[in-house]
Coordinates of C-alpha atoms (C1' of nucleotides) in Angstrom, one line a residue:
Chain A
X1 CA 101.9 245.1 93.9
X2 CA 104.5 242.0 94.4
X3 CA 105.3 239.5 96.7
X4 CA 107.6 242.1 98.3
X5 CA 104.9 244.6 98.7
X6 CA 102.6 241.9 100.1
X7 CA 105.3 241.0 102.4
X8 CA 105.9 244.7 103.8
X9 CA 102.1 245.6 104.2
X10 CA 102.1 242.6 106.3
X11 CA 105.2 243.3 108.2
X12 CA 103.7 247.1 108.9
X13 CA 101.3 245.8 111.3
X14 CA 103.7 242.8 112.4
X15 CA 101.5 240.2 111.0
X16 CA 103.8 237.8 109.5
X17 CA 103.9 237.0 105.9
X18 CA 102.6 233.6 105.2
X19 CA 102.7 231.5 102.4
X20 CA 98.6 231.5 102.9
X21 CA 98.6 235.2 103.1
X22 CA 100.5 235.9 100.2
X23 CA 98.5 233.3 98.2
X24 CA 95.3 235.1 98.4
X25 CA 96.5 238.4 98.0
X26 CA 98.3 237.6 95.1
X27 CA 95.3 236.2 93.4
X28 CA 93.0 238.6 94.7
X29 CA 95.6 241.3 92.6
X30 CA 95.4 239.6 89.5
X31 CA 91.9 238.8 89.6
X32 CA 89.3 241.4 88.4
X33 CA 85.8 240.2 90.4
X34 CA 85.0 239.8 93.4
X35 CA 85.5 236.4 94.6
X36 CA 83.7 234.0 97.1
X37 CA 85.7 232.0 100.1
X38 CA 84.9 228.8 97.8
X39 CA 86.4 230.6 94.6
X40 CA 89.3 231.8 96.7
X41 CA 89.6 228.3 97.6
X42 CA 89.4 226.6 94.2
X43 CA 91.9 229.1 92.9
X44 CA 94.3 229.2 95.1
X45 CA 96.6 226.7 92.9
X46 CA 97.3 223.2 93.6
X47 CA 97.5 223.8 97.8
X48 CA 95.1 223.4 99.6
X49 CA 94.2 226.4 102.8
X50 CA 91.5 225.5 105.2
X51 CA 88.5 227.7 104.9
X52 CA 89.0 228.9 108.8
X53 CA 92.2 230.1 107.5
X54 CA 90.9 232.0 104.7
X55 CA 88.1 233.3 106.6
X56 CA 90.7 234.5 109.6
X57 CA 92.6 236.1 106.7
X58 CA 90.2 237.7 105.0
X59 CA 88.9 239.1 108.0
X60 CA 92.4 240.3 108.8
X61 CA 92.8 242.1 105.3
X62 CA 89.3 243.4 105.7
X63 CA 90.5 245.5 109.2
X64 CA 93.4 246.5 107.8
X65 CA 91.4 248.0 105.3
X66 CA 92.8 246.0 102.4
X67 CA 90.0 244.1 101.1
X68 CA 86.5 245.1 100.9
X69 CA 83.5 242.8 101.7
X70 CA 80.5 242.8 98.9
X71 CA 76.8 241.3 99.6
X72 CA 75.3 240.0 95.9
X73 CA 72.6 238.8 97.7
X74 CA 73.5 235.2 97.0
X75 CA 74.1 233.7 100.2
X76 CA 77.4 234.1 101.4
X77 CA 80.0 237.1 101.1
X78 CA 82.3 238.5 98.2
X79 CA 86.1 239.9 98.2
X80 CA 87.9 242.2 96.4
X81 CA 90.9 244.8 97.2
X82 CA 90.0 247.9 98.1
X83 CA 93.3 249.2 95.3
X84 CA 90.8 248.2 92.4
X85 CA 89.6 251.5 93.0
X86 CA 86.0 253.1 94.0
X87 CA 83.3 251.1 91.4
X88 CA 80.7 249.5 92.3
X89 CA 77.9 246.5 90.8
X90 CA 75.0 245.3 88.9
X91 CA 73.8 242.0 89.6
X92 CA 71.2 240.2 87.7
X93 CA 68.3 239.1 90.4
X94 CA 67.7 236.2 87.8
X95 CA 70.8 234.6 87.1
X96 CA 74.1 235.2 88.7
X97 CA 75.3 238.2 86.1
X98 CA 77.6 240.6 88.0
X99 CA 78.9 243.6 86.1
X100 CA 81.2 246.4 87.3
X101 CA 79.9 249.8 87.3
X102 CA 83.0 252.2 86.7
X103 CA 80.9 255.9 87.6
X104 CA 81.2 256.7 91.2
X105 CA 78.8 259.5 92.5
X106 CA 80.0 258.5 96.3
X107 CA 83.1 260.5 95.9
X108 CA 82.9 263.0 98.5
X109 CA 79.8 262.0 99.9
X110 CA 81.9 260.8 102.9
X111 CA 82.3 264.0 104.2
X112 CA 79.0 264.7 104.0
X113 CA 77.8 261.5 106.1
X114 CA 80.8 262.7 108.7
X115 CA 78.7 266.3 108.9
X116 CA 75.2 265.2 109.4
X117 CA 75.8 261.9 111.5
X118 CA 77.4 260.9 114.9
X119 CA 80.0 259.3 112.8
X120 CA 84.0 260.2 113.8
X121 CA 85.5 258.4 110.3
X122 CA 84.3 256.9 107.3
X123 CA 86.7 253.4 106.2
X124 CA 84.5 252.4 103.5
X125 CA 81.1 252.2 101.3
X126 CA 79.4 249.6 99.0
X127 CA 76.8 250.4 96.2
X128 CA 75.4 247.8 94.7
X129 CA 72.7 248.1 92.3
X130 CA 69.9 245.4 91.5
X131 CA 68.1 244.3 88.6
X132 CA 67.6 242.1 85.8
X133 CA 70.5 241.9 82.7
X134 CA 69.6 242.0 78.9
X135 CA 69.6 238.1 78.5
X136 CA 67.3 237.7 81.3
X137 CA 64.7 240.2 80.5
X138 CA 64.2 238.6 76.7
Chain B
X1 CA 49.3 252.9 104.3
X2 CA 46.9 251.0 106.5
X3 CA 45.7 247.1 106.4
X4 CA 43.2 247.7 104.1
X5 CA 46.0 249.1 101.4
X6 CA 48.2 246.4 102.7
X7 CA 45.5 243.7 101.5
X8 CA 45.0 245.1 98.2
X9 CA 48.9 245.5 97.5
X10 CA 48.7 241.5 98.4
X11 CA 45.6 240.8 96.2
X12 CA 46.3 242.7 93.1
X13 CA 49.4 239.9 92.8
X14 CA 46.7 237.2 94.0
X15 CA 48.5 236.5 97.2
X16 CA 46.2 235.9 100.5
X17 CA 46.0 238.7 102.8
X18 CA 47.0 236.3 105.9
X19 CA 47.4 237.4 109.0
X20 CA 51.2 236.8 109.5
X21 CA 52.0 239.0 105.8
X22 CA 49.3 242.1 107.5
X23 CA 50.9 241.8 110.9
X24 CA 54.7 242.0 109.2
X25 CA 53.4 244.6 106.6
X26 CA 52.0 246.7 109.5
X27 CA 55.2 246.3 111.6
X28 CA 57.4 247.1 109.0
X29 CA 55.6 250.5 107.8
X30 CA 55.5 251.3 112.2
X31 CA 59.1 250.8 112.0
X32 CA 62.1 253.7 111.8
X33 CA 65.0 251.0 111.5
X34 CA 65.5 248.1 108.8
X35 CA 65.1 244.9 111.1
X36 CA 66.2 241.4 110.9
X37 CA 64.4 238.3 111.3
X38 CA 65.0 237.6 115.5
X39 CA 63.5 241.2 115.5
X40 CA 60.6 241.0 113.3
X41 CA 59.7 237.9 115.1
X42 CA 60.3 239.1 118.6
X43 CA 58.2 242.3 117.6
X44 CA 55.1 241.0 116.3
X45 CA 52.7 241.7 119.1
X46 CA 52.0 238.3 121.5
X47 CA 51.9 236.0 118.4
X48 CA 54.7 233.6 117.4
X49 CA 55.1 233.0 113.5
X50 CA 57.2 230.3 112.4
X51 CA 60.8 231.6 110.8
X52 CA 60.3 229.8 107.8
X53 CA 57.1 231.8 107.2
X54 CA 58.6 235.3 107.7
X55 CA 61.3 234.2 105.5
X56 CA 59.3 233.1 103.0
X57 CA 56.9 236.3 103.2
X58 CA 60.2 238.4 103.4
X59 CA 61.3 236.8 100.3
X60 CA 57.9 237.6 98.5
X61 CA 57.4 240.8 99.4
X62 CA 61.2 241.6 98.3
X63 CA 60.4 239.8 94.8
X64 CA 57.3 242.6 94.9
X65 CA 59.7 245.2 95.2
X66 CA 58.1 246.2 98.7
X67 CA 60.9 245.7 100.9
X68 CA 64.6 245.8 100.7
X69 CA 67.2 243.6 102.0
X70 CA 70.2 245.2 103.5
X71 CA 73.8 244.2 104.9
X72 CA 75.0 245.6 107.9
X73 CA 77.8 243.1 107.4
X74 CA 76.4 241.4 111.0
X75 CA 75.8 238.0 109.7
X76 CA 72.5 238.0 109.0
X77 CA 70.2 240.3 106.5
X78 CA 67.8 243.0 107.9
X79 CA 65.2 244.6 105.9
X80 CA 63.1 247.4 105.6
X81 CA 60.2 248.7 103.3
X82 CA 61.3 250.5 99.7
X83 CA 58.4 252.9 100.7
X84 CA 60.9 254.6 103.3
X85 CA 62.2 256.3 100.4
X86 CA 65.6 256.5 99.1
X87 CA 68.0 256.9 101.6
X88 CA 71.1 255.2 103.4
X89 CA 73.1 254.1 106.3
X90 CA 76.4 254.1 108.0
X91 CA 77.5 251.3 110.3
X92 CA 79.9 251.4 113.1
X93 CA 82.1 248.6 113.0
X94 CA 83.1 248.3 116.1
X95 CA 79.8 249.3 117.8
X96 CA 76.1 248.0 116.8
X97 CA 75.4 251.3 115.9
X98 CA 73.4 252.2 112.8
X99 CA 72.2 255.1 111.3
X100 CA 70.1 256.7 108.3
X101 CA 71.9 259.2 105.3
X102 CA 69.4 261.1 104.4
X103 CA 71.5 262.6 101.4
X104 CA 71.2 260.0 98.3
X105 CA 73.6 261.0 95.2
X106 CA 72.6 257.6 93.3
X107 CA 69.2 259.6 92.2
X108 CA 69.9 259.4 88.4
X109 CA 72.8 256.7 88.4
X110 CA 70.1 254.2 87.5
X111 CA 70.0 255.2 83.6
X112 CA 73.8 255.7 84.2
X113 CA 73.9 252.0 85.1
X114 CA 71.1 251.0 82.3
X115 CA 73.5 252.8 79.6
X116 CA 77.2 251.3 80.5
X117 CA 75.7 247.8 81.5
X118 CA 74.2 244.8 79.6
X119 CA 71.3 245.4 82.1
X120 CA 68.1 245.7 81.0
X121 CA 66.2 247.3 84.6
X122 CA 67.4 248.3 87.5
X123 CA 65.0 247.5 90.5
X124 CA 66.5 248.3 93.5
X125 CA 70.3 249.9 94.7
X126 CA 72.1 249.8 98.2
X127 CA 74.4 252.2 99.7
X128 CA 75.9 251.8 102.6
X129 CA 79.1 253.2 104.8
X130 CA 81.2 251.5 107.2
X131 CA 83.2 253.4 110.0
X132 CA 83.5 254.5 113.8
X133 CA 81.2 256.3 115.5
X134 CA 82.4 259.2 117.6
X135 CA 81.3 257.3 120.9
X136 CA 83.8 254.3 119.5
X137 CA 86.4 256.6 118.4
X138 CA 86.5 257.7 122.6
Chain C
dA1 C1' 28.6 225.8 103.6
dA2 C1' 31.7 223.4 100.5
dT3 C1' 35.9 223.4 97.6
dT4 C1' 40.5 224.2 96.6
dA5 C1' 44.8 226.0 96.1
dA6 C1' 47.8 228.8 98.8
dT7 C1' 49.9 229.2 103.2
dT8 C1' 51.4 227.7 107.5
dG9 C1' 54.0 225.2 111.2
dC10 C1' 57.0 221.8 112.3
dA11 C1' 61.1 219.3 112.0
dA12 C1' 64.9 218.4 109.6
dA13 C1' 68.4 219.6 106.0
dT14 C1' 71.7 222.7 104.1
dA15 C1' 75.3 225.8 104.0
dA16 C1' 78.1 229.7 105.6
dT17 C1' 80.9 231.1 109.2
dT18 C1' 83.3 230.6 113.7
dC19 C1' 85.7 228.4 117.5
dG20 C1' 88.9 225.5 120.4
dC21 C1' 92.9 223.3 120.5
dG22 C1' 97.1 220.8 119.6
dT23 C1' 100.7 221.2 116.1
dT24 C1' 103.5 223.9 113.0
dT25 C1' 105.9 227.9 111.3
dA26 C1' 107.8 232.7 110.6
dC27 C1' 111.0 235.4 112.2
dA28 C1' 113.7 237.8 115.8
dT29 C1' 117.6 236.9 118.6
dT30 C1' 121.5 234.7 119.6
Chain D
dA1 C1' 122.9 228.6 111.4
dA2 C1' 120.5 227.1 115.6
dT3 C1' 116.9 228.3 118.9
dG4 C1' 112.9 230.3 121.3
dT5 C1' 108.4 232.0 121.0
dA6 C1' 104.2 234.0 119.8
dA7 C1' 101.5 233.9 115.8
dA8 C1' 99.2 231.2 112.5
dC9 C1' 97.6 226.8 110.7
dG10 C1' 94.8 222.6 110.1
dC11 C1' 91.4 219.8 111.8
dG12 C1' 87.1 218.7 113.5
dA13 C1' 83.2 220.2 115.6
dA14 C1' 80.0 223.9 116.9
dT15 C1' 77.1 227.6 115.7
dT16 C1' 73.8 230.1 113.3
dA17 C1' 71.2 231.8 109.3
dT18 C1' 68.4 230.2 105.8
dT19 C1' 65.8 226.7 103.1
dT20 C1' 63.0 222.7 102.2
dG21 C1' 59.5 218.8 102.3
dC22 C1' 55.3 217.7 103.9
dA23 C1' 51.0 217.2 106.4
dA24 C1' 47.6 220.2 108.4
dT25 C1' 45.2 224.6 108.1
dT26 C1' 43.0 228.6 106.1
dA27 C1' 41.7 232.6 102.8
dA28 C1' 38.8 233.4 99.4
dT29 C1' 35.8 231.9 95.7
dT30 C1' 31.6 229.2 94.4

DNA sequence: AATTAATTGCAAATAATTCGCGTTTACATT
DNA sequence: AATGTAAACGCGAATTATTTGCAATTAATT
């Protein structure tokens, strides 16, 4: 995904392509955790974006289904795109460890919370899992 | 579980069985739905407990592994008691609505998780699915 | 009943997220 | 390329969840 793509999924749903916009998806691309508004913030090159912006953006790319929202339990709210595929994480109660977890046993489980609930569509899941890393434990 | 099981769960860590930890223990174990902190405050009986006390009872009883803290993505946390078992929920995004998977496919994924991570235990997991329900979908 | 450390309530601090509004900008149209 | 217009932005302030410090209270032990 380039600029150009950026600038087309934008144009789908006649948001218009910002230099803001295409900022944050950009890094959120090429990036390979999931990132905090502050991180978003700090890395977002030299500009500068005020955090009501990236907040109305991010929740903009989280209805459109572009970016996912993650709870580490740490107090505010994590990002990623939803392209980085189905995985999920491990964080580390003690320090702030966060791994990936690549397995996904939530494949096709959405169909089967469609069957047994009052639920019309599925957009997305989380799994996160909780415990305490290697270096913490010793 | 009753208040006498309640108070030895609190004393075998040496914590006091008070009455504001017995009267959220209680409420919590009554309860069908994880609850946030305006509810477990509003719902326990005639007596007002300060909200820096259930969040500091919330926050020990989660460190004791007795209850879990969810996101509903609604801004605030809710919680609900690990003894409910291992289950789920799906959240309509456009409603409040909220409701339990019974179905859990992460049985097993813990070891999973131990063997492909730098983790060390796994205490606790979180599954939960975002969509419409039918009544929003109308 | 007395002692003591843990727990509470209160009030204030902190920090994430949202909102209102005047100004700016992307982009469609001319 | 210039123009019109709704969408998006930045700013500052409001809102709201959660945490903290401290003096007063209380559970549990003696």
């Amino acid at each position: 995904m380039n600029a150009t793509d950026f600038r087309k999924l934008l144009h789908a749903k006649s948001y218009k392509a910002t230099p803001s916009r295409l900022a944050m998806l950009a890094l959120l691309s090429r990036v390979t955790k999931p990132l905090s508004v502050p991180d978003i913030r700090k890395r977002l090159g030299g500009k500068h974006y005020d955090q009501a912006t990236v907040y109305r953006t991010l929740l903009m790319l989280k209805k459109m289904g572009i970016v996912k929202q993650i709870d580490f339990q740490h107090g505010m709210s994590y990002y990623e795109l939803s392209a980085r595929g189905d995985h999920h994480h491990v964080i580390c109660t003690t320090c702030e460890r966060i791994e990936d977890v690549q397995e996904c046993c939530v494949v096709g489980m959405d169909s089967l919370v469609l069957q047994q609930s009052g639920f019309a569509e599925i957009t997305q899941h989380s799994l996160e899992f909780f415990g305490i890393c290697k270096r913490c434990k010793a």
